[in-house]
Short mmCIF file of C-alpha atoms and ligand atoms in Angstrom, two decimals:
data_model
loop_
_atom_site.label_atom_id
_atom_site.label_comp_id
_atom_site.label_asym_id
_atom_site.label_seq_id
_atom_site.Cartn_x
_atom_site.Cartn_y
_atom_site.Cartn_z
CA MET A 1126 -24.71 6.34 -52.35
CA LEU A 1127 -22.34 4.98 -49.68
CA ARG A 1128 -19.36 6.28 -51.67
CA GLU A 1129 -20.94 9.74 -51.79
CA THR A 1130 -21.42 9.69 -48.02
CA ILE A 1131 -17.81 8.64 -47.50
CA GLU A 1132 -16.56 11.36 -49.87
CA ALA A 1133 -18.65 13.92 -47.98
CA SER A 1134 -17.11 12.84 -44.68
CA GLY A 1135 -13.64 13.84 -45.92
CA LEU A 1136 -12.26 10.41 -45.00
CA ALA A 1137 -12.31 8.74 -48.45
CA ASP A 1138 -8.51 8.31 -48.55
CA ILE A 1139 -8.52 6.72 -45.07
CA CYS A 1140 -11.37 4.47 -46.12
CA ASP A 1141 -9.35 3.29 -49.16
CA ARG A 1142 -6.46 2.45 -46.85
CA VAL A 1143 -8.72 0.61 -44.42
CA GLU A 1144 -10.05 -1.44 -47.34
CA THR A 1145 -6.55 -2.47 -48.40
CA GLY A 1146 -5.51 -3.18 -44.80
CA GLU A 1147 -2.94 -0.39 -44.57
CA ARG A 1148 -1.91 0.79 -41.13
CA LEU A 1149 -3.30 4.18 -40.06
CA SER A 1150 -1.02 6.96 -38.84
CA ARG A 1151 -1.25 9.42 -35.94
CA GLU A 1152 -2.48 12.05 -38.38
CA ASP A 1153 -5.20 9.69 -39.64
CA GLY A 1154 -6.27 9.04 -36.05
CA LEU A 1155 -6.64 12.76 -35.37
CA ARG A 1156 -8.80 13.09 -38.49
CA LEU A 1157 -10.99 10.23 -37.28
CA TYR A 1158 -11.61 12.07 -34.01
CA ALA A 1159 -12.31 15.32 -35.88
CA CYS A 1160 -14.98 13.67 -38.05
CA SER A 1161 -18.56 13.72 -36.80
CA ASP A 1162 -19.87 11.31 -39.44
CA LEU A 1163 -20.25 8.41 -37.04
CA ASN A 1164 -21.67 6.11 -39.68
CA THR A 1165 -18.60 6.45 -41.89
CA LEU A 1166 -16.39 5.69 -38.89
CA GLY A 1167 -18.63 2.72 -38.11
CA HIS A 1168 -18.59 1.51 -41.72
CA MET A 1169 -14.78 1.45 -41.73
CA ALA A 1170 -14.53 -0.14 -38.28
CA ASN A 1171 -17.07 -2.76 -39.31
CA LEU A 1172 -14.96 -3.66 -42.36
CA VAL A 1173 -12.05 -4.41 -40.04
CA ARG A 1174 -14.27 -6.18 -37.50
CA GLU A 1175 -15.72 -8.50 -40.14
CA ARG A 1176 -12.32 -9.10 -41.76
CA MET A 1177 -10.93 -10.24 -38.40
CA ASN A 1178 -13.90 -11.94 -36.76
CA GLY A 1179 -16.67 -12.26 -39.37
CA ASP A 1180 -20.09 -12.22 -37.72
CA LYS A 1181 -18.85 -13.79 -34.49
CA THR A 1182 -19.57 -11.99 -31.24
CA PHE A 1183 -17.77 -13.39 -28.25
CA PHE A 1184 -18.97 -13.52 -24.69
CA VAL A 1185 -17.92 -15.33 -21.55
CA ARG A 1186 -19.73 -16.64 -18.49
CA ASN A 1187 -17.79 -14.82 -15.82
CA GLN A 1188 -17.89 -13.76 -12.22
CA HIS A 1189 -16.25 -10.61 -10.86
CA ILE A 1190 -14.63 -10.68 -7.43
CA ASN A 1191 -13.23 -7.44 -6.02
CA TYR A 1192 -11.22 -8.80 -3.09
CA THR A 1193 -10.66 -5.43 -1.38
CA ASN A 1194 -11.90 -1.86 -1.76
CA VAL A 1195 -9.00 -0.52 0.31
CA CYS A 1196 -6.64 1.53 -1.84
CA ASN A 1197 -3.80 3.96 -1.27
CA LYS A 1198 -3.67 5.40 -4.81
CA GLY A 1199 -6.35 8.10 -4.55
CA CYS A 1200 -7.27 8.17 -8.25
CA LYS A 1201 -9.60 11.10 -8.91
CA PHE A 1202 -11.85 9.10 -11.23
CA CYS A 1203 -12.54 6.28 -8.79
CA ALA A 1204 -15.59 5.98 -6.52
CA PHE A 1205 -14.84 2.43 -5.43
CA TYR A 1206 -11.88 2.86 -3.12
CA VAL A 1207 -11.80 3.69 0.60
CA LEU A 1208 -8.81 4.39 2.82
CA PRO A 1209 -7.68 1.55 5.13
CA ASP A 1210 -9.41 2.68 8.33
CA GLN A 1211 -12.38 4.40 6.73
CA GLU A 1212 -15.93 3.16 7.28
CA GLY A 1213 -16.99 0.57 4.73
CA ALA A 1214 -13.46 -0.74 4.10
CA TYR A 1215 -13.37 -4.45 3.41
CA THR A 1216 -10.85 -7.11 2.45
CA LEU A 1217 -12.16 -10.58 1.72
CA SER A 1218 -10.61 -13.37 3.75
CA ILE A 1219 -9.55 -16.55 1.96
CA ASP A 1220 -12.76 -18.18 3.22
CA GLN A 1221 -14.87 -15.30 1.96
CA VAL A 1222 -13.29 -15.62 -1.49
CA LYS A 1223 -14.16 -19.32 -1.44
CA GLN A 1224 -17.70 -18.42 -0.39
CA ARG A 1225 -18.07 -15.97 -3.28
CA VAL A 1226 -17.04 -18.71 -5.70
CA ARG A 1227 -19.40 -21.23 -4.06
CA GLU A 1228 -22.33 -18.81 -4.43
CA TRP A 1229 -22.26 -19.27 -8.21
CA LEU A 1230 -21.25 -22.91 -8.48
CA HIS A 1231 -24.64 -23.66 -10.06
CA GLU A 1232 -23.65 -21.46 -13.07
CA PRO A 1233 -21.18 -22.81 -15.66
CA VAL A 1234 -18.76 -19.91 -15.13
CA SER A 1235 -15.52 -20.30 -17.11
CA GLU A 1236 -13.76 -17.08 -16.02
CA ILE A 1237 -13.22 -15.46 -12.64
CA HIS A 1238 -12.24 -11.81 -13.07
CA MET A 1239 -10.48 -10.70 -9.90
CA VAL A 1240 -9.25 -7.13 -9.41
CA ALA A 1241 -9.20 -4.73 -6.47
CA GLY A 1242 -7.69 -1.69 -4.83
CA ILE A 1243 -4.10 -1.52 -3.61
CA ASN A 1244 -4.18 -2.47 0.05
CA PRO A 1245 -0.58 -2.09 1.23
CA ARG A 1246 -1.15 -4.30 4.27
CA LEU A 1247 -1.78 -7.46 2.25
CA PRO A 1248 1.14 -9.90 2.33
CA TYR A 1249 2.51 -11.72 -0.71
CA ASP A 1250 0.92 -15.03 0.30
CA TYR A 1251 -2.57 -13.50 0.25
CA TYR A 1252 -2.33 -12.95 -3.52
CA LEU A 1253 -1.22 -16.55 -4.07
CA ASP A 1254 -3.73 -17.99 -1.61
CA ILE A 1255 -6.81 -16.36 -3.15
CA LEU A 1256 -5.85 -17.81 -6.54
CA ARG A 1257 -5.50 -21.25 -4.97
CA ALA A 1258 -8.79 -20.78 -3.12
CA VAL A 1259 -10.67 -20.05 -6.35
CA LYS A 1260 -9.17 -23.11 -8.07
CA GLU A 1261 -9.88 -25.30 -5.06
CA ILE A 1262 -13.60 -24.53 -5.22
CA ARG A 1263 -13.85 -24.44 -9.03
CA PRO A 1264 -10.91 -26.49 -10.40
CA GLY A 1265 -11.62 -26.01 -14.11
CA VAL A 1266 -12.11 -22.25 -14.08
CA ARG A 1267 -9.69 -19.78 -15.67
CA ILE A 1268 -8.59 -16.85 -13.52
CA LYS A 1269 -8.04 -13.45 -15.11
CA ALA A 1270 -6.65 -11.38 -12.27
CA TYR A 1271 -4.37 -8.57 -11.12
CA THR A 1272 -3.93 -5.49 -13.28
CA MET A 1273 -0.40 -4.23 -13.99
CA ILE A 1274 -0.92 -1.90 -10.99
CA GLU A 1275 -1.68 -4.80 -8.66
CA LEU A 1276 1.26 -6.75 -10.11
CA ALA A 1277 3.57 -3.84 -9.23
CA GLU A 1278 2.22 -3.93 -5.66
CA ILE A 1279 2.55 -7.72 -5.47
CA GLN A 1280 6.16 -7.43 -6.57
CA ARG A 1281 6.75 -4.74 -3.94
CA VAL A 1282 5.58 -7.00 -1.12
CA ALA A 1283 7.22 -10.10 -2.63
CA LYS A 1284 10.58 -8.30 -2.72
CA LYS A 1285 11.78 -10.37 -5.65
CA PRO A 1286 12.14 -10.02 -9.42
CA ILE A 1287 8.90 -9.77 -11.39
CA GLU A 1288 9.82 -12.87 -13.41
CA GLU A 1289 9.77 -14.93 -10.21
CA VAL A 1290 6.56 -13.31 -9.00
CA LEU A 1291 4.79 -14.08 -12.27
CA ALA A 1292 6.02 -17.68 -12.15
CA ASP A 1293 4.64 -18.03 -8.58
CA LEU A 1294 1.30 -16.51 -9.57
CA LYS A 1295 1.01 -18.81 -12.59
CA GLU A 1296 1.75 -21.80 -10.44
CA ALA A 1297 -0.92 -20.71 -7.95
CA GLY A 1298 -3.52 -20.50 -10.74
CA LEU A 1299 -3.24 -17.21 -12.63
CA ASP A 1300 -4.23 -17.72 -16.29
CA SER A 1301 -4.35 -14.21 -17.76
CA VAL A 1302 -4.26 -10.54 -16.81
CA PRO A 1303 -7.05 -7.94 -17.20
CA GLY A 1304 -6.62 -4.63 -18.96
CA GLY A 1305 -7.40 -2.09 -16.26
CA GLY A 1306 -5.24 0.40 -14.45
CA VAL A 1307 -3.63 1.86 -17.56
CA GLU A 1308 -6.24 4.65 -17.84
CA VAL A 1309 -4.49 6.87 -20.44
CA LEU A 1310 -0.86 6.39 -21.46
CA SER A 1311 -0.07 10.08 -21.00
CA ASP A 1312 2.29 11.62 -18.46
CA ARG A 1313 0.06 14.71 -18.28
CA VAL A 1314 -3.13 12.78 -17.48
CA HIS A 1315 -1.18 10.55 -15.08
CA ALA A 1316 0.14 13.59 -13.20
CA GLU A 1317 -3.31 15.17 -12.99
CA ILE A 1318 -5.61 12.33 -12.01
CA PHE A 1319 -3.73 9.18 -10.97
CA HIS A 1320 -0.23 10.25 -10.04
CA LEU A 1321 0.28 7.72 -7.20
CA LYS A 1322 -0.18 4.79 -9.57
CA LEU A 1323 2.38 3.16 -11.86
CA ASN A 1324 3.20 5.65 -14.63
CA PRO A 1325 2.64 4.99 -18.36
CA ALA A 1326 6.21 3.74 -18.95
CA GLY A 1327 5.90 1.45 -15.91
CA TRP A 1328 2.55 0.07 -17.11
CA LEU A 1329 3.98 -0.72 -20.55
CA GLU A 1330 7.06 -2.37 -19.03
CA MET A 1331 4.90 -4.51 -16.73
CA ALA A 1332 2.73 -5.54 -19.69
CA ARG A 1333 5.88 -6.54 -21.59
CA LYS A 1334 7.02 -8.69 -18.63
CA VAL A 1335 3.58 -10.30 -18.37
CA HIS A 1336 3.64 -11.19 -22.06
CA GLU A 1337 7.22 -12.44 -21.85
CA ALA A 1338 6.11 -14.72 -19.01
CA GLY A 1339 3.68 -16.33 -21.46
CA LEU A 1340 0.57 -14.70 -20.04
CA LYS A 1341 -1.95 -12.95 -22.29
CA SER A 1342 -3.49 -9.67 -21.16
CA ASN A 1343 -6.04 -7.08 -22.18
CA ALA A 1344 -5.66 -3.31 -22.35
CA THR A 1345 -8.18 -0.56 -21.61
CA LEU A 1346 -8.59 3.19 -22.08
CA LEU A 1347 -10.53 5.27 -19.58
CA TYR A 1348 -12.14 8.02 -21.69
CA GLY A 1349 -14.56 10.87 -21.14
CA HIS A 1350 -12.69 12.95 -18.53
CA ILE A 1351 -9.74 15.32 -19.14
CA GLU A 1352 -8.00 13.44 -21.95
CA THR A 1353 -7.56 14.92 -25.46
CA ALA A 1354 -7.97 13.23 -28.83
CA GLY A 1355 -4.18 13.41 -29.33
CA GLU A 1356 -3.59 11.65 -26.01
CA LYS A 1357 -5.99 8.88 -26.98
CA ILE A 1358 -4.26 8.39 -30.33
CA ASP A 1359 -0.88 8.25 -28.57
CA HIS A 1360 -2.38 5.66 -26.21
CA PHE A 1361 -3.36 3.50 -29.19
CA LEU A 1362 0.04 3.92 -30.86
CA GLN A 1363 1.94 2.86 -27.74
CA LEU A 1364 -0.27 -0.21 -27.30
CA ARG A 1365 0.00 -1.07 -30.99
CA GLU A 1366 3.79 -0.84 -30.86
CA LEU A 1367 4.00 -3.15 -27.83
CA GLN A 1368 1.60 -5.57 -29.48
CA ASP A 1369 3.86 -5.68 -32.58
CA GLU A 1370 6.64 -6.71 -30.24
CA THR A 1371 4.92 -9.24 -27.94
CA ASN A 1372 1.57 -10.22 -29.50
CA GLY A 1373 0.41 -10.61 -25.90
CA PHE A 1374 -2.77 -8.53 -25.97
CA LEU A 1375 -6.08 -10.27 -26.61
CA ALA A 1376 -8.68 -7.53 -26.30
CA PHE A 1377 -8.91 -3.79 -26.06
CA ILE A 1378 -11.71 -2.34 -23.92
CA PRO A 1379 -12.68 1.34 -23.99
CA LEU A 1380 -14.03 2.24 -20.52
CA ALA A 1381 -16.56 5.10 -20.32
CA PHE A 1382 -15.88 7.38 -17.35
CA HIS A 1383 -18.71 7.45 -14.78
CA PRO A 1384 -18.42 10.65 -12.71
CA ASP A 1385 -20.85 10.11 -9.79
CA ASN A 1386 -19.28 9.98 -6.30
CA THR A 1387 -15.82 10.76 -7.71
CA GLU A 1388 -13.60 13.83 -7.33
CA MET A 1389 -14.50 14.69 -10.92
CA ASP A 1390 -18.25 14.58 -10.48
CA GLN A 1391 -18.64 17.98 -12.15
CA LEU A 1392 -17.96 16.28 -15.50
CA PRO A 1393 -20.85 15.00 -17.62
CA SER A 1394 -21.31 11.32 -18.39
CA THR A 1395 -20.22 10.07 -21.81
CA THR A 1396 -22.75 10.04 -24.65
CA GLY A 1397 -23.98 7.35 -27.03
CA PHE A 1398 -22.24 9.11 -29.90
CA GLY A 1399 -18.97 9.30 -27.96
CA ASP A 1400 -19.13 5.68 -26.81
CA LEU A 1401 -19.59 4.35 -30.36
CA ARG A 1402 -16.89 6.66 -31.68
CA GLU A 1403 -14.34 5.31 -29.16
CA ILE A 1404 -15.11 1.74 -30.17
CA ALA A 1405 -14.87 2.50 -33.89
CA ILE A 1406 -11.60 4.44 -33.64
CA ALA A 1407 -10.05 1.79 -31.38
CA ARG A 1408 -10.92 -0.88 -33.97
CA LEU A 1409 -9.33 1.21 -36.72
CA MET A 1410 -6.12 2.18 -34.90
CA LEU A 1411 -5.44 -1.12 -33.08
CA ASP A 1412 -5.12 -3.18 -36.24
CA ASN A 1413 -3.09 -5.86 -34.45
CA PHE A 1414 -5.51 -6.43 -31.53
CA PRO A 1415 -7.64 -9.49 -32.25
CA HIS A 1416 -10.66 -8.25 -30.28
CA ILE A 1417 -12.46 -5.04 -29.30
CA LYS A 1418 -14.72 -5.47 -26.32
CA SER A 1419 -17.69 -3.23 -25.58
CA PHE A 1420 -18.21 -3.45 -21.84
CA TRP A 1421 -22.02 -3.39 -21.48
CA ILE A 1422 -21.77 -2.60 -17.76
CA MET A 1423 -20.36 0.81 -18.66
CA ILE A 1424 -22.23 1.73 -21.84
CA SER A 1425 -25.48 -0.28 -21.29
CA PRO A 1426 -26.66 -3.46 -23.02
CA PRO A 1427 -28.51 -1.53 -25.79
CA MET A 1428 -25.41 0.49 -26.72
CA SER A 1429 -23.28 -2.61 -26.55
CA GLN A 1430 -25.65 -4.26 -28.99
CA VAL A 1431 -25.37 -1.38 -31.48
CA SER A 1432 -21.57 -1.36 -31.07
CA LEU A 1433 -21.47 -4.77 -32.76
CA TRP A 1434 -21.78 -2.84 -36.05
CA TYR A 1435 -19.23 -0.20 -35.02
CA GLY A 1436 -16.16 -2.36 -34.48
CA ALA A 1437 -16.86 -4.44 -31.36
CA ASP A 1438 -16.80 -8.24 -31.53
CA ASP A 1439 -17.01 -9.02 -27.80
CA VAL A 1440 -19.48 -7.99 -25.09
CA ASP A 1441 -17.60 -9.33 -22.03
CA GLY A 1442 -20.01 -11.58 -20.15
CA THR A 1443 -22.60 -12.35 -17.54
CA ILE A 1444 -20.41 -10.57 -14.91
CA LEU A 1445 -22.33 -11.58 -11.75
CA ARG A 1446 -21.96 -8.58 -9.42
CA GLU A 1447 -19.97 -5.60 -10.67
CA GLU A 1448 -18.88 -3.04 -8.08
CA ILE A 1449 -16.42 -0.53 -9.56
CA THR A 1450 -18.71 1.16 -12.11
CA HIS A 1451 -21.75 0.87 -9.87
CA ALA A 1452 -19.95 2.79 -7.12
CA ALA A 1453 -19.59 5.57 -9.71
CA GLY A 1454 -23.28 5.74 -10.53
CA ALA A 1455 -23.81 3.09 -13.23
CA THR A 1456 -27.50 2.29 -13.57
CA THR A 1457 -26.96 -0.83 -15.68
CA PRO A 1458 -27.85 -4.24 -14.18
CA GLN A 1459 -25.14 -6.03 -12.20
CA ALA A 1460 -25.49 -9.21 -14.25
CA LEU A 1461 -26.98 -10.50 -17.49
CA THR A 1462 -28.12 -14.05 -18.06
CA HIS A 1463 -26.60 -16.27 -20.70
CA ALA A 1464 -29.94 -16.24 -22.56
CA GLY A 1465 -30.10 -12.44 -22.34
CA LEU A 1466 -26.65 -12.06 -23.87
CA VAL A 1467 -27.36 -14.53 -26.64
CA GLU A 1468 -30.65 -12.80 -27.52
CA MET A 1469 -29.02 -9.40 -27.54
CA ILE A 1470 -26.31 -10.59 -29.96
CA GLN A 1471 -28.71 -12.50 -32.20
CA GLU A 1472 -31.13 -9.61 -32.48
CA ALA A 1473 -28.25 -7.55 -33.83
CA GLY A 1474 -27.71 -10.14 -36.57
CA ARG A 1475 -24.45 -11.47 -35.19
CA VAL A 1476 -23.47 -14.99 -34.18
CA PRO A 1477 -22.99 -15.49 -30.42
CA VAL A 1478 -19.90 -17.49 -29.53
CA GLU A 1479 -19.25 -18.44 -25.95
CA ARG A 1480 -15.54 -18.31 -25.19
CA ASP A 1481 -13.15 -18.79 -22.32
CA PRO A 1482 -10.80 -15.95 -21.24
CA LEU A 1483 -8.28 -17.00 -23.90
CA TYR A 1484 -10.92 -16.85 -26.65
CA ARG A 1485 -11.16 -20.59 -27.03
CA GLU A 1486 -14.68 -21.35 -28.21
CA ILE A 1487 -16.84 -23.22 -25.73
CA ALA A 1488 -20.17 -23.58 -27.52
CA ARG A 1489 -21.95 -21.93 -30.40
CA ALA A 1490 -25.45 -20.81 -29.42
CA SER A 1491 -27.31 -21.16 -32.76
O1 V47 B 486 -8.79 0.40 -14.12
C1 V47 B 486 -12.52 3.09 -12.24
C2 V47 B 486 -11.99 1.86 -14.39
C3 V47 B 486 -11.11 -0.21 -14.39
C4 V47 B 486 -14.18 4.27 -12.93
O2 V47 B 486 -9.67 -6.88 -18.92
C5 V47 B 486 -13.77 3.45 -13.97
O3 V47 B 486 -11.46 -7.93 -19.55
C6 V47 B 486 -15.40 4.30 -15.31
O4 V47 B 486 -10.25 -2.79 -16.08
N1 V47 B 486 -15.82 5.16 -14.37
C7 V47 B 486 -11.33 -1.61 -13.91
N2 V47 B 486 -14.37 3.46 -15.15
C8 V47 B 486 -12.19 -2.40 -14.86
C9 V47 B 486 -11.39 -3.07 -15.93
C10 V47 B 486 -12.01 -4.11 -16.79
C11 V47 B 486 -13.36 -4.19 -16.90
C12 V47 B 486 -13.90 -5.18 -17.71
C13 V47 B 486 -13.12 -6.08 -18.37
C14 V47 B 486 -11.75 -6.00 -18.24
C15 V47 B 486 -10.89 -6.99 -18.94
C16 V47 B 486 -11.17 -5.00 -17.46
O5 V47 B 486 -12.30 0.51 -14.19
C17 V47 B 486 -10.08 0.66 -13.74
C18 V47 B 486 -10.50 2.03 -14.20
O6 V47 B 486 -9.95 2.31 -15.45
N3 V47 B 486 -12.74 2.75 -13.52
N4 V47 B 486 -13.39 4.03 -11.87
C19 V47 B 486 -15.25 5.17 -13.16
N5 V47 B 486 -15.65 6.04 -12.23
#
């Protein structure tokens, strides 16, 4: 019965290759996007997911801190940023960062996720001091901070080689690097919707430097706007190639574009079908990425739960106050409890595994 369904989807040869662990090509990727049999895509992605991670579903107790909403990059997809002197602009002081951390000291948070806009007035020491501030208040926590875009800005104000900057940041408390800011590794998409930001070649080079400095990072893909299937496949291939070289990526996170309050608000939101398809195809193409994360903030907890059978093995975490997607109209909650996450994973028949940002297991909840 299953075989007949797979034959009917036209992907039987790809399915055979997935079963034997063969790497998929660009052409295969395009065929995956052209196929509307979501369950066959999910079946194949689930084979890979279970081969790599069994029934485990990872999550982390984390807190997001967006230290400034000031940004000079003007990305068309972003509703979070404001210009330096515009109403509503904020930059957290060192004391305010400490206060944010103190607010959640009663929760056993193991990761602080810290990203923000590019505020050109911030000096080099600010970036070091906020890392130190977090560790001062919560000494055992791991900090995942500064996208490749922020790292480029930090290097600009530091006026020294990136190797030295990364060494300083590590010493101040940086433990790993998040996956944002890459959007789509396509010069066309870059030129059209985020041209003031580091270009695709620059993002890849910064990721290489980060990995060479001994830091692990994630990678994302912002989908559901002007990108084509071919551009998404090329995105995967470039990430896969760099991963072959450095083995520095931990997780890949597809990010669903939220159009509200952005310059592209004429576009529709992504769909359940599209969200699951992105997760499945990412799992199939990125055969050397240990984890695929479905970010429940963007696709909703129910979709995230279903995605655990379509290639995802990680649901991010408790989050504690998310601002970027909510500025763009997300109606999801801003936090989930530990118990809520565990229930959601268990109901889907998977085994919840609490992890730290480096995927070291903290406790098994069942
Ligand atoms: O880079 C901005 C995206 C990213 C919108 O590494 C938008 O574990 C949707 O990178 N609609 C930041 N997305 C978030 C991010 C992230 C999130 C969770 C986990 C990790 C990780 C990284 O958010 C930005 C951009 O791609 N974004 N605006 C929007 N309107």
